Amino acid sequence: MTIDRKDLLNSIMDSFDRIGYIRAEDIPAIDLYMDQVTTFMDKALKNTTRYPENDKVLTKTMINNYAKNDLLPPPVKKKYTKEHMLVLIFIYYYKNILSITDIQTLLEPLTGQYFGAKNGLNLEAVYNEVFSLQEEQVESLKKDVYRKYKNAEQSFAQAPDDRKEFLRTFAFICYLSFDVYVKKLLIEKVIDGLRDDGGRKREKSDRKKE
């Protein structure tokens, strides 16, 4: 469906208002079987998919692959805990912008340190801390997207009238894409730093054993 340009900005802002996340307290406290996990995630995150009627949030194959690639700790007696669900939510958001290797580098220290922690900071506390920043971030993104949209609307002033609509939409997409491109590069650079730091720590640990 083509959105009328007059309504495009309002539609985008409405989309921001629908952005949400799964609150830790909304995740079942009991352990779940695979079918229950996929059903819960599908219901909770359906609105974040491009085609909600057809797209699957997570499948059994995906979850099995995450466990096989050490992104997700293995289930206990075929059941997934609340902490498994928290890790899956992180993976869900990362998988569209990061490689499996990068996600593994990012999550390995997190799950190794906080998954199953009984005392002090645990995985749920980390999750809540990170997502508590969401509301402020969404408001900031709204302003940034509004500014990019308005800049795009001022572009191609000399273009023929029958081409302006497409060219301005193209410019808007380019502004957004460049932003995503730069941020992806920055994220990868930070993750590479984590990987290097982890390598140095392992080397030091190996020397101590010697």
PDB file of C-alpha atoms in Angstrom:
ATOM      1  CA  MET A   1       0.000   0.000   0.000  1.00  0.00           C
ATOM      2  CA  THR A   2       1.319   3.451  -0.948  1.00  0.00           C
ATOM      3  CA  ILE A   3       1.166   6.063   1.792  1.00  0.00           C
ATOM      4  CA  ASP A   4       0.108   9.548   0.773  1.00  0.00           C
ATOM      5  CA  ARG A   5       3.068  11.882   1.361  1.00  0.00           C
ATOM      6  CA  LYS A   6       0.842  14.194   3.373  1.00  0.00           C
ATOM      7  CA  ASP A   7       0.253  11.358   5.818  1.00  0.00           C
ATOM      8  CA  LEU A   8       3.738   9.820   5.679  1.00  0.00           C
ATOM      9  CA  LEU A   9       5.253  11.742   8.568  1.00  0.00           C
ATOM     10  CA  ASN A  10       2.197  11.165  10.784  1.00  0.00           C
ATOM     11  CA  SER A  11       2.314   7.469   9.946  1.00  0.00           C
ATOM     12  CA  ILE A  12       6.000   7.308  10.904  1.00  0.00           C
ATOM     13  CA  MET A  13       5.388   9.069  14.205  1.00  0.00           C
ATOM     14  CA  ASP A  14       2.483   6.723  14.935  1.00  0.00           C
ATOM     15  CA  SER A  15       4.842   3.806  14.332  1.00  0.00           C
ATOM     16  CA  PHE A  16       7.159   5.149  17.021  1.00  0.00           C
ATOM     17  CA  ASP A  17       4.264   5.195  19.464  1.00  0.00           C
ATOM     18  CA  ARG A  18       3.686   1.491  18.811  1.00  0.00           C
ATOM     19  CA  ILE A  19       7.281   0.578  19.594  1.00  0.00           C
ATOM     20  CA  GLY A  20       7.471  -1.366  22.801  1.00  0.00           C
ATOM     21  CA  TYR A  21       9.418  -4.085  24.471  1.00  0.00           C
ATOM     22  CA  ILE A  22       8.663  -7.101  26.585  1.00  0.00           C
ATOM     23  CA  ARG A  23       8.817  -6.171  30.241  1.00  0.00           C
ATOM     24  CA  ALA A  24      10.590  -8.713  32.387  1.00  0.00           C
ATOM     25  CA  GLU A  25       7.585  -8.970  34.670  1.00  0.00           C
ATOM     26  CA  ASP A  26       5.398  -9.964  31.687  1.00  0.00           C
ATOM     27  CA  ILE A  27       7.507 -13.040  30.963  1.00  0.00           C
ATOM     28  CA  PRO A  28       6.103 -16.202  32.566  1.00  0.00           C
ATOM     29  CA  ALA A  29       7.911 -17.112  35.775  1.00  0.00           C
ATOM     30  CA  ILE A  30       7.537 -20.817  34.999  1.00  0.00           C
ATOM     31  CA  ASP A  31       9.813 -22.737  32.628  1.00  0.00           C
ATOM     32  CA  LEU A  32       8.440 -23.178  29.110  1.00  0.00           C
ATOM     33  CA  TYR A  33       8.652 -25.807  26.393  1.00  0.00           C
ATOM     34  CA  MET A  34       9.750 -24.765  22.907  1.00  0.00           C
ATOM     35  CA  ASP A  35       6.199 -24.382  21.542  1.00  0.00           C
ATOM     36  CA  GLN A  36       5.278 -22.159  24.471  1.00  0.00           C
ATOM     37  CA  VAL A  37       8.377 -20.019  23.906  1.00  0.00           C
ATOM     38  CA  THR A  38       7.628 -19.421  20.214  1.00  0.00           C
ATOM     39  CA  THR A  39       3.959 -18.714  20.947  1.00  0.00           C
ATOM     40  CA  PHE A  40       4.800 -16.175  23.652  1.00  0.00           C
ATOM     41  CA  MET A  41       7.456 -14.387  21.571  1.00  0.00           C
ATOM     42  CA  ASP A  42       5.235 -14.338  18.499  1.00  0.00           C
ATOM     43  CA  LYS A  43       2.369 -12.760  20.421  1.00  0.00           C
ATOM     44  CA  ALA A  44       4.557 -10.237  22.253  1.00  0.00           C
ATOM     45  CA  LEU A  45       6.657  -9.060  19.288  1.00  0.00           C
ATOM     46  CA  LYS A  46       4.337  -9.557  16.315  1.00  0.00           C
ATOM     47  CA  ASN A  47       3.866  -5.816  15.838  1.00  0.00           C
ATOM     48  CA  THR A  48       7.617  -5.334  15.357  1.00  0.00           C
ATOM     49  CA  THR A  49       7.670  -7.479  12.207  1.00  0.00           C
ATOM     50  CA  ARG A  50       7.350  -6.030   8.719  1.00  0.00           C
ATOM     51  CA  TYR A  51       4.423  -8.262   7.770  1.00  0.00           C
ATOM     52  CA  PRO A  52       2.678  -9.217  11.025  1.00  0.00           C
ATOM     53  CA  GLU A  53       0.191 -11.493   9.246  1.00  0.00           C
ATOM     54  CA  ASN A  54       2.915 -13.761   7.837  1.00  0.00           C
ATOM     55  CA  ASP A  55       6.271 -13.137   9.540  1.00  0.00           C
ATOM     56  CA  LYS A  56       7.442 -15.386  12.339  1.00  0.00           C
ATOM     57  CA  VAL A  57       9.264 -13.755  15.250  1.00  0.00           C
ATOM     58  CA  LEU A  58      11.159 -16.907  16.217  1.00  0.00           C
ATOM     59  CA  THR A  59      10.982 -20.482  14.999  1.00  0.00           C
ATOM     60  CA  LYS A  60      12.133 -23.746  16.560  1.00  0.00           C
ATOM     61  CA  THR A  61      14.930 -23.934  13.994  1.00  0.00           C
ATOM     62  CA  MET A  62      16.166 -20.441  14.911  1.00  0.00           C
ATOM     63  CA  ILE A  63      16.216 -21.221  18.624  1.00  0.00           C
ATOM     64  CA  ASN A  64      18.009 -24.530  18.079  1.00  0.00           C
ATOM     65  CA  ASN A  65      20.609 -22.764  15.932  1.00  0.00           C
ATOM     66  CA  TYR A  66      21.151 -20.107  18.601  1.00  0.00           C
ATOM     67  CA  ALA A  67      21.842 -22.820  21.162  1.00  0.00           C
ATOM     68  CA  LYS A  68      24.102 -24.676  18.706  1.00  0.00           C
ATOM     69  CA  ASN A  69      26.116 -21.488  18.080  1.00  0.00           C
ATOM     70  CA  ASP A  70      26.456 -20.775  21.820  1.00  0.00           C
ATOM     71  CA  LEU A  71      24.287 -17.664  21.695  1.00  0.00           C
ATOM     72  CA  LEU A  72      21.741 -19.226  24.009  1.00  0.00           C
ATOM     73  CA  PRO A  73      22.487 -21.472  27.003  1.00  0.00           C
ATOM     74  CA  PRO A  74      20.975 -24.945  26.466  1.00  0.00           C
ATOM     75  CA  PRO A  75      17.511 -25.637  27.892  1.00  0.00           C
ATOM     76  CA  VAL A  76      17.145 -27.700  31.034  1.00  0.00           C
ATOM     77  CA  LYS A  77      15.172 -30.886  30.366  1.00  0.00           C
ATOM     78  CA  LYS A  78      13.812 -29.291  27.173  1.00  0.00           C
ATOM     79  CA  LYS A  79      12.474 -26.315  29.132  1.00  0.00           C
ATOM     80  CA  TYR A  80      13.459 -22.646  28.840  1.00  0.00           C
ATOM     81  CA  THR A  81      13.667 -20.378  31.861  1.00  0.00           C
ATOM     82  CA  LYS A  82      12.807 -16.703  32.128  1.00  0.00           C
ATOM     83  CA  GLU A  83      16.481 -15.926  31.610  1.00  0.00           C
ATOM     84  CA  HIS A  84      16.454 -17.894  28.348  1.00  0.00           C
ATOM     85  CA  MET A  85      13.605 -15.648  27.233  1.00  0.00           C
ATOM     86  CA  LEU A  86      15.581 -12.509  28.087  1.00  0.00           C
ATOM     87  CA  VAL A  87      18.530 -13.717  26.030  1.00  0.00           C
ATOM     88  CA  LEU A  88      16.218 -14.545  23.108  1.00  0.00           C
ATOM     89  CA  ILE A  89      14.820 -11.019  23.186  1.00  0.00           C
ATOM     90  CA  PHE A  90      18.323  -9.564  22.947  1.00  0.00           C
ATOM     91  CA  ILE A  91      19.089 -11.914  20.043  1.00  0.00           C
ATOM     92  CA  TYR A  92      15.856 -10.938  18.300  1.00  0.00           C
ATOM     93  CA  TYR A  93      16.831  -7.278  18.237  1.00  0.00           C
ATOM     94  CA  TYR A  94      20.472  -7.910  17.311  1.00  0.00           C
ATOM     95  CA  LYS A  95      19.953 -10.463  14.542  1.00  0.00           C
ATOM     96  CA  ASN A  96      18.818  -7.918  11.944  1.00  0.00           C
ATOM     97  CA  ILE A  97      21.976  -5.823  12.198  1.00  0.00           C
ATOM     98  CA  LEU A  98      24.759  -8.061  13.543  1.00  0.00           C
ATOM     99  CA  SER A  99      26.410 -11.286  12.474  1.00  0.00           C
ATOM    100  CA  ILE A 100      26.140 -14.454  14.538  1.00  0.00           C
ATOM    101  CA  THR A 101      29.810 -14.035  15.510  1.00  0.00           C
ATOM    102  CA  ASP A 102      29.246 -10.470  16.710  1.00  0.00           C
ATOM    103  CA  ILE A 103      26.178 -11.468  18.723  1.00  0.00           C
ATOM    104  CA  GLN A 104      28.159 -14.297  20.266  1.00  0.00           C
ATOM    105  CA  THR A 105      30.961 -11.899  21.236  1.00  0.00           C
ATOM    106  CA  LEU A 106      28.443  -9.546  22.795  1.00  0.00           C
ATOM    107  CA  LEU A 107      26.347 -12.093  24.671  1.00  0.00           C
ATOM    108  CA  GLU A 108      29.015 -14.545  25.821  1.00  0.00           C
ATOM    109  CA  PRO A 109      30.268 -12.318  28.674  1.00  0.00           C
ATOM    110  CA  LEU A 110      26.688 -11.418  29.583  1.00  0.00           C
ATOM    111  CA  THR A 111      25.413 -14.979  29.874  1.00  0.00           C
ATOM    112  CA  GLY A 112      28.679 -16.203  31.367  1.00  0.00           C
ATOM    113  CA  GLN A 113      28.587 -13.634  34.146  1.00  0.00           C
ATOM    114  CA  TYR A 114      24.891 -13.118  34.855  1.00  0.00           C
ATOM    115  CA  PHE A 115      22.892 -16.107  33.552  1.00  0.00           C
ATOM    116  CA  GLY A 116      21.777 -18.057  36.591  1.00  0.00           C
ATOM    117  CA  ALA A 117      23.386 -15.627  39.024  1.00  0.00           C
ATOM    118  CA  LYS A 118      21.886 -15.999  42.482  1.00  0.00           C
ATOM    119  CA  ASN A 119      23.521 -13.070  44.242  1.00  0.00           C
ATOM    120  CA  GLY A 120      24.031  -9.450  43.229  1.00  0.00           C
ATOM    121  CA  LEU A 121      23.440  -8.308  39.655  1.00  0.00           C
ATOM    122  CA  ASN A 122      21.630 -10.888  37.549  1.00  0.00           C
ATOM    123  CA  LEU A 123      20.462 -11.084  33.931  1.00  0.00           C
ATOM    124  CA  GLU A 124      16.990  -9.712  34.675  1.00  0.00           C
ATOM    125  CA  ALA A 125      18.490  -6.668  36.405  1.00  0.00           C
ATOM    126  CA  VAL A 126      20.751  -6.040  33.382  1.00  0.00           C
ATOM    127  CA  TYR A 127      17.766  -6.381  31.037  1.00  0.00           C
ATOM    128  CA  ASN A 128      15.655  -3.943  33.055  1.00  0.00           C
ATOM    129  CA  GLU A 129      18.468  -1.404  33.236  1.00  0.00           C
ATOM    130  CA  VAL A 130      19.054  -1.456  29.486  1.00  0.00           C
ATOM    131  CA  PHE A 131      15.415  -1.222  28.455  1.00  0.00           C
ATOM    132  CA  SER A 132      14.582   1.463  31.020  1.00  0.00           C
ATOM    133  CA  LEU A 133      16.374   3.869  28.674  1.00  0.00           C
ATOM    134  CA  GLN A 134      13.955   3.103  25.834  1.00  0.00           C
ATOM    135  CA  GLU A 135      11.417   5.886  26.348  1.00  0.00           C
ATOM    136  CA  GLU A 136      14.036   8.622  26.299  1.00  0.00           C
ATOM    137  CA  GLN A 137      15.679   7.044  23.252  1.00  0.00           C
ATOM    138  CA  VAL A 138      12.396   6.875  21.317  1.00  0.00           C
ATOM    139  CA  GLU A 139      11.712  10.581  21.899  1.00  0.00           C
ATOM    140  CA  SER A 140      15.199  11.438  20.685  1.00  0.00           C
ATOM    141  CA  LEU A 141      14.731   9.285  17.578  1.00  0.00           C
ATOM    142  CA  LYS A 142      11.405  10.959  16.826  1.00  0.00           C
ATOM    143  CA  LYS A 143      13.087  14.357  16.721  1.00  0.00           C
ATOM    144  CA  ASP A 144      15.917  13.062  14.552  1.00  0.00           C
ATOM    145  CA  VAL A 145      13.591  11.392  12.039  1.00  0.00           C
ATOM    146  CA  TYR A 146      11.416  14.531  11.915  1.00  0.00           C
ATOM    147  CA  ARG A 147      14.494  16.634  11.122  1.00  0.00           C
ATOM    148  CA  LYS A 148      15.637  14.244   8.381  1.00  0.00           C
ATOM    149  CA  TYR A 149      12.159  14.200   6.879  1.00  0.00           C
ATOM    150  CA  LYS A 150      11.984  17.989   6.768  1.00  0.00           C
ATOM    151  CA  ASN A 151      15.435  18.171   5.179  1.00  0.00           C
ATOM    152  CA  ALA A 152      14.356  15.683   2.525  1.00  0.00           C
ATOM    153  CA  GLU A 153      11.254  17.777   1.827  1.00  0.00           C
ATOM    154  CA  GLN A 154      13.500  20.719   0.947  1.00  0.00           C
ATOM    155  CA  SER A 155      15.637  18.708  -1.465  1.00  0.00           C
ATOM    156  CA  PHE A 156      15.345  18.532  -5.258  1.00  0.00           C
ATOM    157  CA  ALA A 157      13.672  21.921  -5.487  1.00  0.00           C
ATOM    158  CA  GLN A 158      14.594  22.183  -9.176  1.00  0.00           C
ATOM    159  CA  ALA A 159      13.372  18.726 -10.140  1.00  0.00           C
ATOM    160  CA  PRO A 160      10.301  18.348 -12.382  1.00  0.00           C
ATOM    161  CA  ASP A 161       7.076  18.247 -10.374  1.00  0.00           C
ATOM    162  CA  ASP A 162       6.284  14.703 -11.486  1.00  0.00           C
ATOM    163  CA  ARG A 163       9.648  13.476 -10.093  1.00  0.00           C
ATOM    164  CA  LYS A 164       9.843  15.389  -6.824  1.00  0.00           C
ATOM    165  CA  GLU A 165       7.763  12.962  -4.764  1.00  0.00           C
ATOM    166  CA  PHE A 166       9.962   9.965  -5.568  1.00  0.00           C
ATOM    167  CA  LEU A 167      13.251  11.892  -5.304  1.00  0.00           C
ATOM    168  CA  ARG A 168      12.344  13.345  -1.917  1.00  0.00           C
ATOM    169  CA  THR A 169      11.284   9.948  -0.643  1.00  0.00           C
ATOM    170  CA  PHE A 170      14.561   8.551  -1.976  1.00  0.00           C
ATOM    171  CA  ALA A 171      16.500  11.319  -0.196  1.00  0.00           C
ATOM    172  CA  PHE A 172      14.675  10.577   3.066  1.00  0.00           C
ATOM    173  CA  ILE A 173      15.535   6.870   2.789  1.00  0.00           C
ATOM    174  CA  CYS A 174      19.171   7.783   2.061  1.00  0.00           C
ATOM    175  CA  TYR A 175      19.372  10.001   5.164  1.00  0.00           C
ATOM    176  CA  LEU A 176      17.997   7.186   7.317  1.00  0.00           C
ATOM    177  CA  SER A 177      20.183   4.552   5.643  1.00  0.00           C
ATOM    178  CA  PHE A 178      23.385   6.526   6.140  1.00  0.00           C
ATOM    179  CA  ASP A 179      22.532   6.893   9.818  1.00  0.00           C
ATOM    180  CA  VAL A 180      22.019   3.127  10.126  1.00  0.00           C
ATOM    181  CA  TYR A 181      25.228   2.456   8.170  1.00  0.00           C
ATOM    182  CA  VAL A 182      27.359   4.671  10.404  1.00  0.00           C
ATOM    183  CA  LYS A 183      25.858   3.305  13.615  1.00  0.00           C
ATOM    184  CA  LYS A 184      26.391  -0.266  12.410  1.00  0.00           C
ATOM    185  CA  LEU A 185      30.063   0.511  11.774  1.00  0.00           C
ATOM    186  CA  LEU A 186      30.371   1.991  15.258  1.00  0.00           C
ATOM    187  CA  ILE A 187      28.676  -1.019  16.859  1.00  0.00           C
ATOM    188  CA  GLU A 188      31.005  -3.388  15.013  1.00  0.00           C
ATOM    189  CA  LYS A 189      34.036  -1.361  16.098  1.00  0.00           C
ATOM    190  CA  VAL A 190      32.962  -1.508  19.745  1.00  0.00           C
ATOM    191  CA  ILE A 191      32.335  -5.264  19.474  1.00  0.00           C
ATOM    192  CA  ASP A 192      35.781  -5.739  17.909  1.00  0.00           C
ATOM    193  CA  GLY A 193      37.156  -3.944  20.956  1.00  0.00           C
ATOM    194  CA  LEU A 194      35.326  -6.373  23.221  1.00  0.00           C
ATOM    195  CA  ARG A 195      36.694  -9.283  21.229  1.00  0.00           C
ATOM    196  CA  ASP A 196      40.271  -7.953  21.444  1.00  0.00           C
ATOM    197  CA  ASP A 197      39.909  -7.256  25.141  1.00  0.00           C
ATOM    198  CA  GLY A 198      38.560 -10.752  25.712  1.00  0.00           C
ATOM    199  CA  GLY A 199      41.495 -12.207  23.821  1.00  0.00           C
ATOM    200  CA  ARG A 200      43.980 -10.303  25.966  1.00  0.00           C
ATOM    201  CA  LYS A 201      42.239 -11.476  29.127  1.00  0.00           C
ATOM    202  CA  ARG A 202      42.384 -15.081  27.974  1.00  0.00           C
ATOM    203  CA  GLU A 203      46.097 -14.737  27.188  1.00  0.00           C
ATOM    204  CA  LYS A 204      46.770 -13.391  30.680  1.00  0.00           C
ATOM    205  CA  SER A 205      44.739 -16.233  32.181  1.00  0.00           C
ATOM    206  CA  ASP A 206      46.716 -18.792  30.162  1.00  0.00           C
ATOM    207  CA  ARG A 207      50.028 -17.287  31.326  1.00  0.00           C
ATOM    208  CA  LYS A 208      48.939 -17.544  34.949  1.00  0.00           C
ATOM    209  CA  LYS A 209      48.134 -21.233  34.475  1.00  0.00           C
ATOM    210  CA  GLU A 210      51.612 -21.794  33.062  1.00  0.00           C
TER     211      GLU A 210
END
